[in-house]
PDB file of C-alpha atoms in Angstrom:
ATOM      1  CA  GLY K  17       1.263   8.652  25.513  1.00 74.00           C
ATOM      2  CA  GLY K  18      -1.193   8.157  23.036  1.00 82.00           C
ATOM      3  CA  VAL K  19      -3.083   4.855  23.950  1.00 88.00           C
ATOM      4  CA  GLU K  20      -6.504   6.618  25.001  1.00 91.00           C
ATOM      5  CA  GLN K  21      -5.937   8.917  21.401  1.00 91.00           C
ATOM      6  CA  GLY K  22      -5.723   5.511  19.622  1.00 91.00           C
ATOM      7  CA  LEU K  23      -8.067   3.398  21.180  1.00 93.00           C
ATOM      8  CA  LYS K  24     -10.754   6.004  21.033  1.00 94.00           C
ATOM      9  CA  ALA K  25      -9.907   6.696  16.875  1.00 94.00           C
ATOM     10  CA  VAL K  26     -10.543   2.990  16.359  1.00 93.00           C
ATOM     11  CA  LEU K  27     -13.460   2.304  18.623  1.00 94.00           C
ATOM     12  CA  GLU K  28     -15.500   5.362  17.374  1.00 95.00           C
ATOM     13  CA  GLU K  29     -14.818   3.501  13.684  1.00 95.00           C
ATOM     14  CA  ASN K  30     -16.549   0.413  15.203  1.00 93.00           C
ATOM     15  CA  GLU K  31     -19.384   2.555  16.038  1.00 94.00           C
ATOM     16  CA  ARG K  32     -19.427   4.554  13.195  1.00 95.00           C
ATOM     17  CA  VAL K  33     -19.838   1.056  11.382  1.00 95.00           C
ATOM     18  CA  LEU K  34     -22.520  -0.017  13.824  1.00 94.00           C
ATOM     19  CA  GLN K  35     -24.313   3.286  13.694  1.00 94.00           C
ATOM     20  CA  HIS K  36     -24.332   3.961   9.849  1.00 95.00           C
ATOM     21  CA  GLY K  37     -22.761   1.189   7.990  1.00 95.00           C
ATOM     22  CA  PHE K  38     -20.711   0.962   4.641  1.00 96.00           C
ATOM     23  CA  THR K  39     -21.479   3.099   1.617  1.00 96.00           C
ATOM     24  CA  GLU K  40     -22.527   1.867  -1.613  1.00 96.00           C
ATOM     25  CA  THR K  41     -19.132   3.143  -3.321  1.00 95.00           C
ATOM     26  CA  GLU K  42     -16.990   1.028  -0.511  1.00 95.00           C
ATOM     27  CA  LEU K  43     -18.532  -1.809  -1.492  1.00 96.00           C
ATOM     28  CA  GLU K  44     -18.636  -1.524  -5.055  1.00 96.00           C
ATOM     29  CA  ARG K  45     -14.483  -0.701  -4.834  1.00 95.00           C
ATOM     30  CA  SER K  46     -14.056  -3.654  -2.598  1.00 96.00           C
ATOM     31  CA  LYS K  47     -15.992  -5.984  -5.012  1.00 96.00           C
ATOM     32  CA  THR K  48     -13.777  -4.707  -8.187  1.00 95.00           C
ATOM     33  CA  GLU K  49     -10.410  -5.505  -6.105  1.00 96.00           C
ATOM     34  CA  ILE K  50     -12.174  -8.974  -4.952  1.00 96.00           C
ATOM     35  CA  LEU K  51     -13.007  -9.687  -8.650  1.00 96.00           C
ATOM     36  CA  LYS K  52      -9.541  -8.053  -9.590  1.00 95.00           C
ATOM     37  CA  ALA K  53      -7.747 -10.567  -7.562  1.00 94.00           C
ATOM     38  CA  ALA K  54      -9.451 -13.826  -8.646  1.00 95.00           C
ATOM     39  CA  GLU K  55      -8.788 -12.705 -11.989  1.00 95.00           C
ATOM     40  CA  ARG K  56      -5.066 -12.636 -11.393  1.00 93.00           C
ATOM     41  CA  LEU K  57      -5.191 -16.006  -9.578  1.00 92.00           C
ATOM     42  CA  ALA K  58      -6.576 -17.477 -12.645  1.00 95.00           C
ATOM     43  CA  ARG K  59      -4.099 -15.875 -15.457  1.00 94.00           C
ATOM     44  CA  GLU K  60      -1.615 -17.502 -13.161  1.00 93.00           C
ATOM     45  CA  ARG K  61      -3.102 -20.536 -12.699  1.00 90.00           C
ATOM     46  CA  ASP K  62      -0.570 -22.896 -14.201  1.00 92.00           C
ATOM     47  CA  LYS K  63       2.732 -20.231 -12.384  1.00 90.00           C
ATOM     48  CA  GLN K  64       1.392 -20.851  -9.097  1.00 87.00           C
ATOM     49  CA  GLU K  65       3.946 -21.786  -6.381  1.00 88.00           C
ATOM     50  CA  SER K  66       4.320 -24.674  -4.648  1.00 92.00           C
ATOM     51  CA  GLY K  67       4.125 -23.057  -1.491  1.00 94.00           C
ATOM     52  CA  ASP K  68       0.633 -21.565  -1.960  1.00 89.00           C
ATOM     53  CA  LEU K  69      -1.099 -25.174  -3.081  1.00 89.00           C
ATOM     54  CA  ALA K  70       0.327 -26.755  -0.193  1.00 93.00           C
ATOM     55  CA  SER K  71      -1.273 -23.919   1.799  1.00 92.00           C
ATOM     56  CA  ASP K  72      -4.625 -24.440   0.027  1.00 89.00           C
ATOM     57  CA  LEU K  73      -4.479 -28.341   1.092  1.00 93.00           C
ATOM     58  CA  VAL K  74      -3.758 -27.506   4.686  1.00 94.00           C
ATOM     59  CA  SER K  75      -6.488 -25.401   4.872  1.00 92.00           C
ATOM     60  CA  TYR K  76      -8.714 -28.272   3.116  1.00 93.00           C
ATOM     61  CA  PHE K  77      -7.828 -30.581   5.552  1.00 93.00           C
ATOM     62  CA  THR K  78      -7.617 -28.752   8.833  1.00 95.00           C
ATOM     63  CA  ASP K  79     -10.905 -26.344   8.115  1.00 93.00           C
ATOM     64  CA  GLY K  80     -12.765 -28.493   5.157  1.00 89.00           C
ATOM     65  CA  GLY K  81     -15.055 -26.646   2.649  1.00 85.00           C
ATOM     66  CA  PRO K  82     -14.517 -26.624  -1.035  1.00 87.00           C
ATOM     67  CA  LEU K  83     -11.153 -27.299  -2.947  1.00 90.00           C
ATOM     68  CA  LEU K  84     -11.267 -24.950  -5.720  1.00 91.00           C
ATOM     69  CA  SER K  85      -8.995 -24.875  -8.942  1.00 92.00           C
ATOM     70  CA  ALA K  86      -8.073 -20.885  -9.701  1.00 92.00           C
ATOM     71  CA  GLU K  87     -10.620 -20.842 -12.435  1.00 95.00           C
ATOM     72  CA  GLN K  88     -13.364 -22.282 -10.494  1.00 95.00           C
ATOM     73  CA  TYR K  89     -12.777 -19.586  -7.877  1.00 95.00           C
ATOM     74  CA  TYR K  90     -12.866 -16.947 -10.397  1.00 97.00           C
ATOM     75  CA  ARG K  91     -16.208 -17.990 -11.629  1.00 97.00           C
ATOM     76  CA  LEU K  92     -17.640 -18.605  -8.329  1.00 96.00           C
ATOM     77  CA  VAL K  93     -16.548 -14.929  -7.769  1.00 97.00           C
ATOM     78  CA  LYS K  94     -17.860 -13.491 -10.973  1.00 96.00           C
ATOM     79  CA  GLU K  95     -21.227 -15.286 -10.444  1.00 97.00           C
ATOM     80  CA  LEU K  96     -21.819 -14.446  -6.894  1.00 96.00           C
ATOM     81  CA  MET K  97     -20.037 -11.337  -5.958  1.00 94.00           C
ATOM     82  CA  PRO K  98     -22.350  -8.767  -7.527  1.00 93.00           C
ATOM     83  CA  GLU K  99     -25.384 -10.595  -5.737  1.00 94.00           C
ATOM     84  CA  ILE K 100     -24.005  -9.459  -2.685  1.00 96.00           C
ATOM     85  CA  PRO K 101     -26.240  -6.227  -1.062  1.00 96.00           C
ATOM     86  CA  LEU K 102     -24.959  -3.786   1.466  1.00 96.00           C
ATOM     87  CA  THR K 103     -27.506  -4.916   3.813  1.00 96.00           C
ATOM     88  CA  ASP K 104     -25.560  -7.992   4.286  1.00 96.00           C
ATOM     89  CA  VAL K 105     -22.338  -6.649   4.479  1.00 95.00           C
ATOM     90  CA  ASP K 106     -23.833  -4.214   7.102  1.00 95.00           C
ATOM     91  CA  ALA K 107     -25.275  -6.882   9.217  1.00 95.00           C
ATOM     92  CA  LEU K 108     -22.061  -9.047   9.086  1.00 93.00           C
ATOM     93  CA  ALA K 109     -20.259  -5.978  10.886  1.00 91.00           C
ATOM     94  CA  LYS K 110     -22.668  -6.106  13.848  1.00 90.00           C
ATOM     95  CA  LYS K 111     -22.235 -10.338  14.193  1.00 92.00           C
ATOM     96  CA  TRP K 112     -18.435  -9.157  14.432  1.00 92.00           C
ATOM     97  CA  ILE K 113     -18.581  -6.418  16.479  1.00 90.00           C
ATOM     98  CA  THR K 114     -20.222  -7.002  19.850  1.00 89.00           C
ATOM     99  CA  LYS K 115     -19.459  -6.661  23.620  1.00 84.00           C
ATOM    100  CA  ASP K 116     -18.524 -10.343  24.501  1.00 88.00           C
ATOM    101  CA  ASN K 117     -15.690 -11.230  21.533  1.00 87.00           C
ATOM    102  CA  ARG K 118     -13.571  -8.184  22.578  1.00 87.00           C
ATOM    103  CA  ILE K 119     -10.055  -8.507  24.284  1.00 89.00           C
ATOM    104  CA  LEU K 120      -8.189  -5.622  24.544  1.00 89.00           C
ATOM    105  CA  VAL K 121      -3.884  -5.932  25.055  1.00 90.00           C
ATOM    106  CA  VAL K 122      -1.935  -2.443  25.533  1.00 88.00           C
ATOM    107  CA  THR K 123       1.979  -3.054  25.324  1.00 85.00           C
ATOM    108  CA  GLY K 124       4.155   0.139  25.578  1.00 80.00           C
ATOM    109  CA  PRO K 125       7.489   1.076  27.079  1.00 75.00           C
ATOM    110  CA  GLN K 126       7.366   1.884  30.880  1.00 76.00           C
ATOM    111  CA  LYS K 127       8.259   5.436  31.110  1.00 76.00           C
ATOM    112  CA  GLU K 128       7.389   7.749  33.992  1.00 79.00           C
ATOM    113  CA  ASP K 129       6.377  10.696  32.198  1.00 79.00           C
ATOM    114  CA  ALA K 130       4.345   8.611  29.892  1.00 77.00           C
ATOM    115  CA  PRO K 131       2.352   6.217  31.879  1.00 85.00           C
ATOM    116  CA  LEU K 132       0.626   3.488  30.502  1.00 89.00           C
ATOM    117  CA  PRO K 133      -3.211   3.752  30.996  1.00 91.00           C
ATOM    118  CA  THR K 134      -4.684   1.688  33.574  1.00 91.00           C
ATOM    119  CA  GLU K 135      -7.557  -0.863  33.322  1.00 92.00           C
ATOM    120  CA  LEU K 136     -10.028   0.849  34.465  1.00 94.00           C
ATOM    121  CA  GLU K 137      -9.261   3.962  32.710  1.00 93.00           C
ATOM    122  CA  LEU K 138      -9.283   2.046  29.466  1.00 93.00           C
ATOM    123  CA  LEU K 139     -12.942   0.239  30.499  1.00 92.00           C
ATOM    124  CA  SER K 140     -14.147   3.614  31.297  1.00 93.00           C
ATOM    125  CA  LEU K 141     -13.169   4.782  27.635  1.00 93.00           C
ATOM    126  CA  VAL K 142     -14.679   2.026  26.241  1.00 93.00           C
ATOM    127  CA  ASP K 143     -18.077   2.830  27.918  1.00 92.00           C
ATOM    128  CA  GLN K 144     -17.666   6.165  26.817  1.00 93.00           C
ATOM    129  CA  VAL K 145     -17.442   5.619  23.171  1.00 93.00           C
ATOM    130  CA  SER K 146     -20.221   2.671  23.252  1.00 89.00           C
ATOM    131  CA  ASN K 147     -23.548   3.976  21.731  1.00 81.00           C
ATOM    132  CA  ALA K 148     -22.449   7.506  21.566  1.00 91.00           C
ATOM    133  CA  PRO K 149     -23.324   9.497  18.505  1.00 93.00           C
ATOM    134  CA  VAL K 150     -20.873   9.234  15.684  1.00 94.00           C
ATOM    135  CA  ASP K 151     -21.205  11.285  12.426  1.00 95.00           C
ATOM    136  CA  ALA K 152     -21.751   8.849   8.998  1.00 95.00           C
ATOM    137  CA  TYR K 153     -18.937   8.261   6.808  1.00 94.00           C
ATOM    138  CA  VAL K 154     -18.580  10.813   4.006  1.00 93.00           C
ATOM    139  CA  ASP K 155     -17.047   8.774   1.319  1.00 93.00           C
ATOM    140  CA  GLU K 156     -15.273  11.444  -0.968  1.00 88.00           C
ATOM    141  CA  VAL K 157     -14.824   9.904  -4.586  1.00 86.00           C
ATOM    142  CA  THR K 158     -13.237  12.372  -7.054  1.00 85.00           C
ATOM    143  CA  GLU K 159     -14.391  11.724 -10.425  1.00 84.00           C
ATOM    144  CA  ALA K 160     -11.271  13.931 -11.634  1.00 90.00           C
ATOM    145  CA  PRO K 161      -8.872  11.790 -14.212  1.00 93.00           C
ATOM    146  CA  LEU K 162      -5.612  10.850 -13.225  1.00 93.00           C
ATOM    147  CA  PHE K 163      -3.838  11.732 -16.533  1.00 93.00           C
ATOM    148  CA  SER K 164      -5.148  14.180 -18.962  1.00 91.00           C
ATOM    149  CA  GLU K 165      -2.081  15.697 -20.875  1.00 91.00           C
ATOM    150  CA  ASP K 166      -1.249  15.369 -24.516  1.00 92.00           C
ATOM    151  CA  LEU K 167       2.215  14.315 -24.678  1.00 92.00           C
ATOM    152  CA  VAL K 168       4.540  14.409 -27.713  1.00 93.00           C
ATOM    153  CA  PRO K 169       6.594  11.266 -28.428  1.00 93.00           C
ATOM    154  CA  VAL K 170      10.177  11.091 -27.705  1.00 94.00           C
ATOM    155  CA  PRO K 171      11.889   9.180 -30.606  1.00 96.00           C
ATOM    156  CA  ILE K 172      13.942   6.207 -30.081  1.00 97.00           C
ATOM    157  CA  VAL K 173      17.208   6.911 -32.033  1.00 97.00           C
ATOM    158  CA  GLU K 174      18.950   3.603 -31.148  1.00 97.00           C
ATOM    159  CA  LYS K 175      17.965  -0.118 -31.006  1.00 97.00           C
ATOM    160  CA  LYS K 176      20.212  -2.686 -29.824  1.00 96.00           C
ATOM    161  CA  THR K 177      19.477  -6.545 -28.712  1.00 96.00           C
ATOM    162  CA  ASP K 178      22.025  -8.554 -26.513  1.00 95.00           C
ATOM    163  CA  ASP K 179      21.546 -12.184 -28.195  1.00 94.00           C
ATOM    164  CA  ALA K 180      23.314 -13.962 -25.428  1.00 93.00           C
ATOM    165  CA  THR K 181      20.560 -12.675 -22.753  1.00 94.00           C
ATOM    166  CA  GLY K 182      17.770 -11.316 -25.150  1.00 93.00           C
ATOM    167  CA  VAL K 183      17.912  -8.016 -23.516  1.00 96.00           C
ATOM    168  CA  MET K 184      16.798  -5.733 -25.804  1.00 97.00           C
ATOM    169  CA  GLU K 185      18.219  -1.491 -25.274  1.00 97.00           C
ATOM    170  CA  TRP K 186      16.545   1.385 -26.764  1.00 97.00           C
ATOM    171  CA  THR K 187      18.288   4.544 -26.493  1.00 97.00           C
ATOM    172  CA  LEU K 188      15.805   7.606 -26.714  1.00 97.00           C
ATOM    173  CA  ALA K 189      16.712  11.023 -28.292  1.00 97.00           C
ATOM    174  CA  ASN K 190      16.331  12.561 -24.191  1.00 94.00           C
ATOM    175  CA  GLY K 191      19.360  10.598 -23.380  1.00 93.00           C
ATOM    176  CA  ILE K 192      17.327   7.746 -21.302  1.00 95.00           C
ATOM    177  CA  ARG K 193      18.333   4.176 -21.983  1.00 96.00           C
ATOM    178  CA  VAL K 194      15.490   1.318 -21.581  1.00 96.00           C
ATOM    179  CA  PHE K 195      16.538  -2.131 -21.231  1.00 97.00           C
ATOM    180  CA  ALA K 196      13.744  -4.641 -21.445  1.00 96.00           C
ATOM    181  CA  LYS K 197      13.674  -8.763 -21.342  1.00 96.00           C
ATOM    182  CA  PRO K 198      10.727 -10.678 -21.862  1.00 93.00           C
ATOM    183  CA  THR K 199      10.363 -13.320 -19.526  1.00 93.00           C
ATOM    184  CA  THR K 200       7.764 -16.083 -18.830  1.00 90.00           C
ATOM    185  CA  TYR K 201       8.071 -16.436 -14.735  1.00 90.00           C
ATOM    186  CA  LYS K 202       4.391 -14.517 -14.629  1.00 91.00           C
ATOM    187  CA  ASN K 203       1.461 -14.286 -16.958  1.00 92.00           C
ATOM    188  CA  ASP K 204       0.146 -10.711 -15.343  1.00 92.00           C
ATOM    189  CA  GLU K 205       2.886  -9.096 -14.689  1.00 94.00           C
ATOM    190  CA  ILE K 206       5.575  -6.382 -15.471  1.00 96.00           C
ATOM    191  CA  LEU K 207       8.446  -5.300 -13.343  1.00 97.00           C
ATOM    192  CA  MET K 208      10.006  -1.809 -13.747  1.00 97.00           C
ATOM    193  CA  SER K 209      13.126  -0.404 -11.974  1.00 96.00           C
ATOM    194  CA  ALA K 210      14.376   2.739 -13.006  1.00 96.00           C
ATOM    195  CA  TYR K 211      17.458   4.808 -11.487  1.00 94.00           C
ATOM    196  CA  SER K 212      19.981   7.948 -12.132  1.00 95.00           C
ATOM    197  CA  ASP K 213      23.313   8.293 -10.597  1.00 94.00           C
ATOM    198  CA  GLY K 214      23.084  10.943  -7.678  1.00 93.00           C
ATOM    199  CA  GLY K 215      21.014  10.427  -4.506  1.00 93.00           C
ATOM    200  CA  THR K 216      22.030  11.769  -1.001  1.00 94.00           C
ATOM    201  CA  SER K 217      25.744  11.774  -1.866  1.00 92.00           C
ATOM    202  CA  LEU K 218      25.138  15.281  -3.618  1.00 93.00           C
ATOM    203  CA  TYR K 219      23.761  16.847  -0.872  1.00 93.00           C
ATOM    204  CA  ASP K 220      25.969  18.828   2.191  1.00 92.00           C
ATOM    205  CA  ASP K 221      25.183  17.580   5.721  1.00 91.00           C
ATOM    206  CA  LYS K 222      22.831  20.260   6.197  1.00 92.00           C
ATOM    207  CA  LYS K 223      20.256  18.706   3.945  1.00 93.00           C
ATOM    208  CA  PHE K 224      21.489  15.187   4.132  1.00 92.00           C
ATOM    209  CA  LEU K 225      18.435  14.079   6.125  1.00 89.00           C
ATOM    210  CA  GLN K 226      15.828  16.132   4.309  1.00 90.00           C
ATOM    211  CA  ALA K 227      17.007  14.226   0.852  1.00 91.00           C
ATOM    212  CA  ARG K 228      17.254  10.749   3.119  1.00 91.00           C
ATOM    213  CA  PHE K 229      13.656  11.209   3.878  1.00 91.00           C
ATOM    214  CA  ALA K 230      12.294  12.905   0.816  1.00 92.00           C
ATOM    215  CA  SER K 231      10.758   9.840  -0.950  1.00 91.00           C
ATOM    216  CA  SER K 232       9.469   8.511   1.656  1.00 91.00           C
ATOM    217  CA  ILE K 233       7.660  11.372   2.687  1.00 92.00           C
ATOM    218  CA  ILE K 234       6.316  12.008  -1.010  1.00 92.00           C
ATOM    219  CA  ASN K 235       5.305   8.686  -1.482  1.00 90.00           C
ATOM    220  CA  GLN K 236       2.895   8.695   1.456  1.00 91.00           C
ATOM    221  CA  SER K 237       1.416  12.055   0.382  1.00 93.00           C
ATOM    222  CA  GLY K 238      -0.441  11.331  -2.960  1.00 92.00           C
ATOM    223  CA  LEU K 239       0.176  12.639  -6.480  1.00 93.00           C
ATOM    224  CA  GLY K 240      -0.721  15.789  -8.340  1.00 90.00           C
ATOM    225  CA  ALA K 241      -4.361  16.717  -7.082  1.00 89.00           C
ATOM    226  CA  PHE K 242      -5.139  13.642  -5.533  1.00 93.00           C
ATOM    227  CA  THR K 243      -4.349  12.914  -1.568  1.00 92.00           C
ATOM    228  CA  GLU K 244      -2.887   9.355  -0.888  1.00 93.00           C
ATOM    229  CA  VAL K 245      -6.514   7.931   0.239  1.00 92.00           C
ATOM    230  CA  GLN K 246      -7.446  10.194  -3.161  1.00 93.00           C
ATOM    231  CA  LEU K 247      -5.047   7.652  -5.479  1.00 94.00           C
ATOM    232  CA  GLU K 248      -5.945   4.785  -3.904  1.00 94.00           C
ATOM    233  CA  LYS K 249      -9.389   4.998  -4.554  1.00 94.00           C
ATOM    234  CA  LEU K 250      -8.802   6.539  -7.899  1.00 94.00           C
ATOM    235  CA  LEU K 251      -6.407   3.110  -8.869  1.00 95.00           C
ATOM    236  CA  THR K 252      -8.939   0.676  -7.477  1.00 94.00           C
ATOM    237  CA  GLY K 253      -9.041  -2.395  -9.744  1.00 92.00           C
ATOM    238  CA  LYS K 254      -5.964  -1.882 -11.478  1.00 94.00           C
ATOM    239  CA  ARG K 255      -2.815  -3.496 -10.493  1.00 94.00           C
ATOM    240  CA  VAL K 256       0.109  -0.947 -10.386  1.00 96.00           C
ATOM    241  CA  SER K 257       2.579   0.330  -8.216  1.00 95.00           C
ATOM    242  CA  VAL K 258       5.354   3.104  -8.556  1.00 96.00           C
ATOM    243  CA  VAL K 259       7.630   4.218  -5.681  1.00 95.00           C
ATOM    244  CA  PRO K 260      10.130   6.734  -6.087  1.00 94.00           C
ATOM    245  CA  THR K 261      13.423   5.989  -4.018  1.00 94.00           C
ATOM    246  CA  ILE K 262      16.481   8.177  -2.753  1.00 94.00           C
ATOM    247  CA  GLY K 263      19.515   6.099  -2.181  1.00 93.00           C
ATOM    248  CA  SER K 264      22.679   7.162  -1.375  1.00 93.00           C
ATOM    249  CA  GLN K 265      23.987   7.158  -4.733  1.00 94.00           C
ATOM    250  CA  SER K 266      21.451   6.785  -7.050  1.00 95.00           C
ATOM    251  CA  GLU K 267      17.713   7.910  -7.468  1.00 94.00           C
ATOM    252  CA  GLY K 268      14.998   6.385  -9.112  1.00 95.00           C
ATOM    253  CA  PHE K 269      11.489   4.355  -9.045  1.00 96.00           C
ATOM    254  CA  SER K 270      10.553   0.628  -8.663  1.00 96.00           C
ATOM    255  CA  GLY K 271       7.467  -0.421  -9.933  1.00 96.00           C
ATOM    256  CA  SER K 272       5.067  -2.993 -11.402  1.00 97.00           C
ATOM    257  CA  ALA K 273       2.075  -3.416 -13.350  1.00 96.00           C
ATOM    258  CA  SER K 274      -0.368  -6.108 -15.119  1.00 95.00           C
ATOM    259  CA  PRO K 275       0.274  -5.707 -18.991  1.00 94.00           C
ATOM    260  CA  GLU K 276      -2.939  -3.954 -19.071  1.00 94.00           C
ATOM    261  CA  ASP K 277      -1.853  -1.452 -16.499  1.00 96.00           C
ATOM    262  CA  LEU K 278       1.377  -0.446 -17.800  1.00 96.00           C
ATOM    263  CA  GLU K 279       0.464   2.914 -19.021  1.00 96.00           C
ATOM    264  CA  THR K 280      -1.028   3.758 -16.103  1.00 97.00           C
ATOM    265  CA  MET K 281       2.229   3.064 -14.509  1.00 97.00           C
ATOM    266  CA  PHE K 282       4.150   5.206 -16.811  1.00 96.00           C
ATOM    267  CA  GLN K 283       1.790   7.995 -16.086  1.00 96.00           C
ATOM    268  CA  LEU K 284       2.534   7.626 -12.602  1.00 96.00           C
ATOM    269  CA  ILE K 285       6.031   7.936 -12.726  1.00 96.00           C
ATOM    270  CA  TYR K 286       5.323  10.780 -15.134  1.00 95.00           C
ATOM    271  CA  LEU K 287       3.481  12.957 -12.569  1.00 95.00           C
ATOM    272  CA  TYR K 288       5.744  12.022  -9.683  1.00 95.00           C
ATOM    273  CA  PHE K 289       8.622  13.852 -11.914  1.00 93.00           C
ATOM    274  CA  LYS K 290       6.375  16.538 -12.817  1.00 93.00           C
ATOM    275  CA  ASP K 291       3.961  16.693 -10.326  1.00 93.00           C
ATOM    276  CA  PRO K 292       4.682  15.470  -6.819  1.00 92.00           C
ATOM    277  CA  ARG K 293       2.522  16.506  -3.979  1.00 92.00           C
ATOM    278  CA  LYS K 294       3.388  18.656  -1.050  1.00 90.00           C
ATOM    279  CA  ASP K 295       0.779  17.525   1.792  1.00 89.00           C
ATOM    280  CA  GLU K 296       1.156  19.101   4.728  1.00 91.00           C
ATOM    281  CA  GLU K 297      -1.018  16.845   7.051  1.00 90.00           C
ATOM    282  CA  ALA K 298       0.894  13.651   5.488  1.00 90.00           C
ATOM    283  CA  PHE K 299       4.109  15.727   6.145  1.00 91.00           C
ATOM    284  CA  ALA K 300       3.186  16.300   9.983  1.00 91.00           C
ATOM    285  CA  SER K 301       2.001  12.641  10.459  1.00 90.00           C
ATOM    286  CA  TYR K 302       5.109  11.282   9.096  1.00 89.00           C
ATOM    287  CA  VAL K 303       7.075  13.665  11.321  1.00 90.00           C
ATOM    288  CA  SER K 304       5.064  12.535  14.006  1.00 87.00           C
ATOM    289  CA  LYS K 305       5.499   9.206  13.497  1.00 86.00           C
ATOM    290  CA  GLN K 306       9.291   9.431  13.190  1.00 86.00           C
ATOM    291  CA  LYS K 307       9.770  11.211  16.666  1.00 84.00           C
ATOM    292  CA  ALA K 308       7.977   8.339  18.434  1.00 78.00           C
ATOM    293  CA  PHE K 309       9.805   5.524  16.690  1.00 80.00           C
ATOM    294  CA  ILE K 310      13.467   7.309  17.686  1.00 81.00           C
ATOM    295  CA  GLU K 311      12.025   8.156  20.994  1.00 75.00           C
ATOM    296  CA  ASN K 312      11.798   4.512  21.895  1.00 73.00           C
ATOM    297  CA  LEU K 313      15.106   3.448  20.127  1.00 75.00           C
ATOM    298  CA  ASP K 314      16.602   3.387  23.972  1.00 69.00           C
ATOM    299  CA  ALA K 315      14.328   0.902  24.222  1.00 68.00           C
ATOM    300  CA  ASN K 316      15.029  -1.405  21.826  1.00 73.00           C
ATOM    301  CA  PRO K 317      18.183  -3.480  22.457  1.00 75.00           C
ATOM    302  CA  ASN K 318      18.205  -4.618  18.811  1.00 75.00           C
ATOM    303  CA  PHE K 319      18.795  -1.398  17.904  1.00 72.00           C
ATOM    304  CA  PHE K 320      22.173  -1.279  19.896  1.00 68.00           C
ATOM    305  CA  CYS K 321      23.267  -5.082  18.797  1.00 71.00           C
ATOM    306  CA  SER K 322      22.580  -3.734  14.898  1.00 62.00           C
ATOM    307  CA  LEU K 323      25.701  -1.155  15.536  1.00 55.00           C
ATOM    308  CA  SER K 324      28.961  -2.330  13.752  1.00 52.00           C
ATOM    309  CA  TYR K 325      32.165  -1.020  12.761  1.00 50.00           C
ATOM    310  CA  GLY K 326      33.392  -2.847   9.299  1.00 50.00           C
ATOM    311  CA  THR K 327      32.883  -6.384  10.019  1.00 52.00           C
ATOM    312  CA  ARG K 328      32.531  -6.206  13.934  1.00 51.00           C
ATOM    313  CA  SER K 329      29.604  -6.012  15.774  1.00 50.00           C
ATOM    314  CA  ILE K 330      29.210  -4.422  19.055  1.00 51.00           C
ATOM    315  CA  CYS K 331      27.259  -7.213  20.574  1.00 52.00           C
TER     316      CYS K 331
END
């Protein structure tokens, strides 16, 4: 029941780009992300996977163009990226978004109470939105720092190292146990996982669903004073990720960071503990998407075939 609404939103954003273009702050964030990605490739040049190398060779054979090493690509990005003006990007969008290169495909469940729009209704919507005036996009960027607290360090009360595996173990005064193992698999990546016993098994049936979906909702709600979009903008150029999780018997975090962004990763973990964001708009969006997903399960045979009892599947 939301085809027209979704299509209208996409078409209006196209019109916004055509009429007003992008903003300088959007362009600068994109440049930063591209430059950082190229830098990471250069750092990992001796750890590049064979599948990626094979893909580059296939693209070179089928599409032509230069076959660059990671170092060459990084040097070119550093040299050429600052010279790309906003006017060139806006002009490129006008070449891509035209009436002559557009295909509209709609798929969905056949429901009598929510019929799919007809071809004429869709074409009418396209004509309605085309060239209709839209407001320019306002790129709201916050200048507030992600983290500004002065924390008291927690002392390490015990240190151990397992000689067989090289795993180091540190016990903190607050009871947290930290295990660390240096590896040479990647040059620019630190992986993290954290957990404590508990999870949804501690909640009664009435609160089970709340506990089950809490981490997914929080993960889409931003953090502290920042919405999800604001947080994404704030972390531009950083290679860092922290995801809260609640399982059946434990809760915790998973995450990763480049060595230079390790402190940011720990700041995010701390903020998820102390200042998770309750975003009503994000919550309403999550509930709406879950409702649509559940309502359409009856039309998905894979859902029924995935039900099993012990080692037996009902299919």
